[in-house]
Short mmCIF file of C-alpha atoms in Angstrom, two decimals:
data_model
loop_
_atom_site.label_atom_id
_atom_site.label_comp_id
_atom_site.label_asym_id
_atom_site.label_seq_id
_atom_site.Cartn_x
_atom_site.Cartn_y
_atom_site.Cartn_z
CA UNK A 197 40.81 -32.49 -2.09
CA UNK A 198 38.41 -29.69 -3.03
CA UNK A 199 38.60 -26.32 -1.32
CA UNK A 200 35.56 -25.09 0.63
CA UNK A 201 33.53 -22.56 -1.31
CA UNK A 202 33.73 -18.91 -0.33
CA UNK A 203 30.84 -17.60 1.74
CA UNK A 204 28.22 -15.74 -0.26
CA UNK A 205 29.14 -12.15 -0.89
CA UNK A 206 26.72 -9.46 0.19
CA UNK A 207 24.66 -7.32 -2.13
CA UNK A 208 22.69 -4.10 -1.77
CA UNK A 209 19.80 -2.75 -3.81
CA UNK A 210 19.61 1.00 -4.33
CA UNK A 211 16.14 2.39 -5.04
CA UNK A 212 16.41 6.04 -5.93
CA UNK A 213 13.95 8.78 -6.75
CA UNK A 214 15.64 10.38 -9.80
CA UNK A 215 13.74 13.63 -9.28
CA UNK A 216 15.64 14.27 -6.03
CA UNK A 217 18.87 15.60 -7.51
CA UNK A 218 21.37 16.72 -4.87
CA UNK A 219 24.37 16.93 -7.16
CA UNK A 220 25.96 13.83 -5.59
CA UNK A 221 26.31 10.61 -7.60
CA UNK A 222 24.51 8.33 -5.13
CA UNK A 223 24.96 5.24 -7.27
CA UNK A 224 28.72 5.76 -7.48
CA UNK A 225 28.99 6.37 -3.73
CA UNK A 226 27.12 3.17 -2.81
CA UNK A 227 29.02 1.11 -5.41
CA UNK A 228 32.40 2.40 -4.23
CA UNK A 229 31.70 1.68 -0.57
CA UNK A 230 30.34 -1.79 -1.27
CA UNK A 231 33.09 -2.79 -3.67
CA UNK A 232 35.74 -1.76 -1.15
CA UNK A 233 34.30 -4.36 1.25
CA UNK A 234 33.92 -7.10 -1.36
CA UNK A 235 30.18 -6.71 -1.95
CA UNK A 236 28.57 -7.67 -5.27
CA UNK A 237 27.51 -5.05 -7.81
CA UNK A 238 24.64 -2.89 -6.61
CA UNK A 239 21.17 -3.66 -7.94
CA UNK A 240 20.14 -0.20 -9.16
CA UNK A 241 16.45 0.68 -9.55
CA UNK A 242 14.74 4.02 -10.17
CA UNK A 243 11.26 5.00 -9.02
CA UNK A 244 8.71 6.35 -11.50
CA UNK A 245 5.56 8.45 -11.32
CA UNK A 246 3.48 5.28 -11.73
CA UNK A 247 5.54 3.25 -9.24
CA UNK A 248 7.10 5.33 -6.44
CA UNK A 249 8.95 2.40 -4.87
CA UNK A 250 6.79 -0.63 -4.19
CA UNK A 251 7.52 -2.56 -7.39
CA UNK A 252 11.23 -1.82 -7.15
CA UNK A 253 11.29 -2.96 -3.51
CA UNK A 254 9.62 -6.25 -4.43
CA UNK A 255 12.18 -6.80 -7.19
CA UNK A 256 14.98 -6.15 -4.72
CA UNK A 257 13.60 -8.50 -2.06
CA UNK A 258 12.98 -11.23 -4.66
CA UNK A 259 16.60 -10.85 -5.79
CA UNK A 260 17.75 -11.86 -2.30
CA UNK A 261 19.70 -8.71 -1.44
CA UNK A 262 21.00 -8.11 2.08
CA UNK A 263 19.85 -4.51 2.35
CA UNK A 264 17.48 -2.31 0.37
CA UNK A 265 18.54 1.35 0.35
CA UNK A 266 15.82 3.93 -0.30
CA UNK A 267 17.32 7.18 -1.63
CA UNK A 268 14.71 9.95 -1.71
CA UNK A 269 12.25 11.72 0.54
CA UNK A 270 9.99 10.30 3.24
CA UNK A 271 7.48 9.27 0.57
CA UNK A 272 10.01 7.08 -1.21
CA UNK A 273 11.11 5.53 2.08
CA UNK A 274 7.51 4.83 3.04
CA UNK A 275 6.69 3.07 -0.25
CA UNK A 276 9.81 0.91 -0.05
CA UNK A 277 9.20 0.08 3.62
CA UNK A 278 5.65 -1.01 2.80
CA UNK A 279 7.15 -3.97 0.90
CA UNK A 280 10.31 -4.62 2.93
CA UNK A 281 8.59 -4.74 6.34
CA UNK A 282 8.13 -8.29 7.57
CA UNK A 283 10.57 -9.83 5.07
CA UNK A 284 13.63 -9.82 7.34
CA UNK A 285 15.57 -7.78 4.77
CA UNK A 286 17.21 -4.66 6.20
CA UNK A 287 16.21 -1.18 5.03
CA UNK A 288 18.69 1.68 4.79
CA UNK A 289 18.03 5.23 3.70
CA UNK A 290 19.85 8.09 2.03
CA UNK A 291 17.73 11.21 2.66
CA UNK A 292 17.26 13.37 -0.43
CA UNK A 293 13.92 15.02 0.30
CA UNK A 294 12.71 18.23 1.95
CA UNK A 295 11.50 17.00 5.33
CA UNK A 296 13.56 13.80 5.79
CA UNK A 297 11.70 13.22 9.05
CA UNK A 298 12.63 9.56 9.50
CA UNK A 299 16.31 10.36 8.98
CA UNK A 300 16.09 13.17 11.56
CA UNK A 301 14.58 10.80 14.11
CA UNK A 302 17.32 8.21 13.51
CA UNK A 303 20.22 10.72 13.46
CA UNK A 304 21.04 9.82 9.86
CA UNK A 305 22.93 12.70 8.17
CA UNK A 306 20.56 14.63 5.92
CA UNK A 307 23.28 16.61 4.14
CA UNK A 308 26.03 14.00 3.78
CA UNK A 309 25.04 11.23 1.32
CA UNK A 310 28.31 9.38 1.80
CA UNK A 311 27.90 9.08 5.57
CA UNK A 312 24.25 8.08 5.13
CA UNK A 313 25.32 5.40 2.62
CA UNK A 314 27.90 4.05 5.08
CA UNK A 315 25.17 3.77 7.72
CA UNK A 316 22.86 2.01 5.27
CA UNK A 317 25.51 -0.53 4.27
CA UNK A 318 27.42 -1.16 7.47
CA UNK A 319 25.52 0.47 10.32
CA UNK A 320 23.62 -0.63 13.37
CA UNK A 321 20.41 -2.59 12.86
CA UNK A 322 17.32 -1.71 14.84
CA UNK A 323 13.97 -3.49 14.78
CA UNK A 324 11.32 -0.77 14.58
CA UNK A 325 7.55 -0.51 14.50
CA UNK A 326 5.48 0.05 11.37
CA UNK A 327 1.94 1.46 11.42
CA UNK A 328 -0.65 0.04 9.03
CA UNK A 329 -3.42 2.38 7.89
CA UNK A 330 -6.69 1.67 6.12
CA UNK A 331 -8.62 4.55 4.55
CA UNK A 332 -12.41 4.43 4.29
CA UNK A 333 -12.46 0.70 5.07
CA UNK A 334 -10.59 -0.22 1.90
CA UNK A 335 -9.29 -3.78 1.55
CA UNK A 336 -5.69 -2.66 0.94
CA UNK A 337 -3.73 -0.88 3.64
CA UNK A 338 -0.80 1.53 3.59
CA UNK A 339 2.01 1.95 6.10
CA UNK A 340 3.80 4.89 7.64
CA UNK A 341 6.98 5.16 9.70
CA UNK A 342 6.84 8.71 11.07
CA UNK A 343 3.33 10.16 11.24
CA UNK A 344 -0.08 10.29 9.61
CA UNK A 345 -2.62 13.07 9.71
CA UNK A 346 -6.25 13.76 8.97
CA UNK A 347 -7.45 17.36 8.69
CA UNK A 348 -5.34 20.50 9.03
CA UNK A 349 -1.85 18.98 8.78
CA UNK A 350 -2.86 16.91 5.74
CA UNK A 351 -4.30 20.03 4.10
CA UNK A 352 -0.92 21.68 4.61
CA UNK A 353 0.85 18.80 2.87
CA UNK A 354 -1.64 18.80 0.01
CA UNK A 355 -1.38 22.58 -0.42
CA UNK A 356 2.42 22.91 -0.25
CA UNK A 357 3.86 24.25 -3.49
CA UNK A 358 6.55 22.04 -5.05
CA UNK A 359 8.22 25.02 -6.73
CA UNK A 360 8.47 26.75 -3.36
CA UNK A 361 9.96 23.63 -1.74
CA UNK A 362 12.69 23.67 -4.38
CA UNK A 363 13.48 27.30 -3.50
CA UNK A 364 13.12 27.54 0.29
CA UNK A 365 12.92 23.91 1.50
CA UNK A 366 10.79 23.16 4.55
CA UNK A 367 9.70 26.81 4.86
CA UNK A 368 7.26 26.00 2.06
CA UNK A 369 5.25 24.06 4.66
CA UNK A 370 5.04 27.19 6.82
CA UNK A 371 3.59 29.09 3.86
CA UNK A 372 0.94 26.38 3.35
CA UNK A 373 0.22 26.26 7.08
CA UNK A 374 -0.53 29.99 7.26
CA UNK A 375 -2.83 29.73 4.26
CA UNK A 376 -4.77 26.88 5.90
CA UNK A 377 -5.17 28.31 9.42
CA UNK A 378 -8.77 29.30 8.83
CA UNK A 379 -11.19 26.45 8.82
CA UNK A 380 -14.04 24.87 10.71
CA UNK A 381 -13.63 21.99 13.17
CA UNK A 382 -15.22 18.68 12.22
CA UNK A 383 -17.13 16.36 14.53
CA UNK A 384 -14.83 13.40 15.12
CA UNK A 385 -15.19 10.05 16.92
CA UNK A 386 -11.98 8.37 18.09
CA UNK A 387 -11.84 4.79 19.38
CA UNK A 388 -8.64 3.53 21.02
CA UNK A 389 -7.92 -0.20 21.38
CA UNK A 390 -11.59 -1.03 20.87
CA UNK A 391 -12.78 1.08 23.82
CA UNK A 392 -15.59 3.58 24.07
CA UNK A 393 -15.62 6.23 21.32
CA UNK A 394 -14.58 9.76 22.27
CA UNK A 395 -16.52 12.61 20.64
CA UNK A 396 -14.59 15.75 19.72
CA UNK A 397 -14.79 18.73 17.39
CA UNK A 398 -11.31 18.87 15.85
CA UNK A 399 -9.20 20.52 13.20
CA UNK A 400 -6.77 17.62 13.04
CA UNK A 401 -6.04 14.11 14.28
CA UNK A 402 -2.50 12.79 13.96
CA UNK A 403 -0.95 9.39 14.58
CA UNK A 404 2.76 9.20 15.37
CA UNK A 405 5.37 6.44 15.35
CA UNK A 406 8.21 8.81 16.29
CA UNK A 407 8.12 12.44 17.27
CA UNK A 408 10.77 14.74 15.82
CA UNK A 409 10.08 17.17 12.96
CA UNK A 410 12.06 20.05 11.43
CA UNK A 411 13.88 22.32 13.82
CA UNK A 412 14.17 19.56 16.41
CA UNK A 413 10.60 20.11 17.64
CA UNK A 414 9.05 16.93 19.09
CA UNK A 415 5.46 16.93 17.95
CA UNK A 416 4.92 13.64 19.82
CA UNK A 417 6.99 14.10 23.00
CA UNK A 418 8.72 10.92 24.12
CA UNK A 419 7.46 8.83 21.21
CA UNK A 420 9.77 5.94 20.31
CA UNK A 421 9.87 4.11 17.02
CA UNK A 422 10.33 0.74 18.73
CA UNK A 423 8.05 0.92 21.81
CA UNK A 424 5.12 -0.99 20.25
CA UNK A 425 2.82 1.98 20.83
CA UNK A 426 0.97 4.34 18.54
CA UNK A 427 0.81 7.98 19.68
CA UNK A 428 -2.36 9.95 18.90
CA UNK A 429 -2.64 13.75 18.99
CA UNK A 430 -5.81 15.79 18.61
CA UNK A 431 -5.81 19.48 17.67
CA UNK A 432 -8.76 21.75 18.48
CA UNK A 433 -7.79 25.46 18.60
CA UNK A 434 -10.46 27.85 19.84
CA UNK A 435 -10.56 30.18 16.84
CA UNK A 436 -7.58 31.54 14.95
CA UNK A 437 -5.91 32.88 18.09
CA UNK A 438 -6.29 29.42 19.62
CA UNK A 439 -3.35 28.28 17.48
CA UNK A 440 -1.07 30.12 19.93
CA UNK A 441 -2.27 27.71 22.62
CA UNK A 442 -1.53 24.76 20.35
CA UNK A 443 1.98 26.04 19.64
CA UNK A 444 2.57 26.79 23.31
CA UNK A 445 1.72 23.26 24.37
CA UNK A 446 3.82 21.82 21.54
CA UNK A 447 6.88 23.78 22.67
CA UNK A 448 6.13 22.73 26.26
CA UNK A 449 6.34 19.08 25.11
CA UNK A 450 2.65 18.44 25.80
CA UNK A 451 2.68 19.76 29.35
CA UNK A 452 -0.14 21.97 30.59
CA UNK A 453 -3.91 21.83 30.73
CA UNK A 454 -4.78 23.54 27.45
CA UNK A 455 -7.49 21.28 25.90
CA UNK A 456 -6.61 22.45 22.39
CA UNK A 457 -4.00 19.69 22.29
CA UNK A 458 -4.50 16.18 23.68
CA UNK A 459 -2.27 13.09 23.60
CA UNK A 460 -3.12 9.41 23.83
CA UNK A 461 -1.25 6.11 23.40
CA UNK A 462 -2.67 2.86 22.07
CA UNK A 463 -1.97 -0.11 19.81
CA UNK A 464 -4.85 0.53 17.44
CA UNK A 465 -7.11 3.48 16.71
CA UNK A 466 -10.18 4.23 14.62
CA UNK A 467 -11.06 7.77 13.56
CA UNK A 468 -14.40 8.63 11.98
CA UNK A 469 -15.47 12.07 10.73
CA UNK A 470 -18.81 13.59 9.81
CA UNK A 471 -17.24 15.37 6.82
CA UNK A 472 -14.41 14.31 4.46
CA UNK A 473 -10.99 15.73 5.31
CA UNK A 474 -7.54 15.54 3.70
CA UNK A 475 -5.32 12.58 4.71
CA UNK A 476 -1.52 12.33 4.62
CA UNK A 477 1.00 9.59 5.41
CA UNK A 478 4.61 10.66 6.00
CA UNK A 479 3.91 13.80 4.01
CA UNK A 480 2.21 12.06 1.07
CA UNK A 481 -1.33 13.40 0.45
CA UNK A 482 -3.83 10.57 -0.11
CA UNK A 483 -6.91 12.67 -0.88
CA UNK A 484 -9.97 13.03 1.33
CA UNK A 485 -11.70 10.49 3.55
CA UNK A 486 -14.01 10.10 6.53
CA UNK A 487 -12.59 6.98 8.18
CA UNK A 488 -9.08 5.99 9.24
CA UNK A 489 -8.05 2.75 10.95
CA UNK A 490 -4.51 2.54 12.37
CA UNK A 491 -2.71 -0.50 13.78
CA UNK A 492 0.84 -0.81 15.12
CA UNK A 493 2.98 -3.74 13.94
CA UNK A 494 5.78 -3.91 16.52
CA UNK A 495 9.42 -4.53 15.53
CA UNK A 496 8.45 -5.62 12.01
CA UNK A 497 11.10 -3.67 10.08
CA UNK A 498 14.89 -3.93 10.31
CA UNK A 499 16.35 -0.44 9.89
CA UNK A 500 20.00 0.48 9.41
CA UNK A 501 21.33 3.61 11.09
CA UNK A 502 24.70 5.16 11.98
CA UNK A 503 27.05 2.72 13.66
CA UNK A 504 27.24 3.00 17.42
CA UNK A 505 23.79 4.53 18.07
CA UNK A 506 22.64 3.06 21.36
CA UNK A 507 19.16 1.66 21.81
CA UNK A 508 17.50 -1.26 23.58
CA UNK A 509 16.44 -2.81 20.27
CA UNK A 510 19.80 -2.51 18.51
CA UNK A 511 21.99 -5.22 17.05
CA UNK A 512 25.44 -3.91 16.12
CA UNK A 513 27.77 -4.90 13.32
CA UNK A 514 31.47 -4.12 13.14
CA UNK A 515 32.23 -0.97 11.23
CA UNK A 516 34.56 -1.53 8.24
#
């Protein structure tokens, strides 16, 4: 009498940005943790300048892995998520970048690759929203998981010096922000959920899927990555000193009547400008454009995070 076959062993794919060198052997860490639990050998893939993660993610999904782990900054995670979303395959992350905004919002350790790898392999699964973005009415769309921006914040991302990031980390963004404070507002039309357009003169329009940035500041107060809603923020300081009003309302979590900062929630948004402005998605500069269409895709991505994190959209797995 033949014995029943063993259940299929699990396998992880590790997609790593080789430029993000933290001194830790990420491949060895993931392999060791998986092997200890009887997982198959890790499918190891590196990003390149020409392919920052999409092709590698497709290869991983086609290979039938149980989880795709993106090891890098928010840009690497975004490119991998663009492919993994909607497939049913789980996405884990090992933060190796400067901002690591998604990891901060999910309480994934940003300075402990081993703990982050454990969360990616064995952690809690949460179905989260993904935001699809089309620039200048192009046929192909992009996605983001944390936030997108058009105007001032995107100019900061585009103008941040890589050599300074290597030396001082996220403070390099402060340097770029100070250098981009001066600038003229642009006439902007914003349409939410197909309603009547709103006319504004703005320095920046941002879309958020979750709210926390460096230092614990919530730039989109109360935003949740699984609420099925897109958060929109408009920034219109009255001159250079008007930035103090913007900062004040940010630190007050959006409370107050200062019109320099406004918040809205929707499921889709369209932003049209009179003049081209810089665009960024999760910190990746995309160049300039005059039209941005954003659409939320609720609960379309399975994300792994530290075991035991409580949330309404969480499915837990036993920790090894």
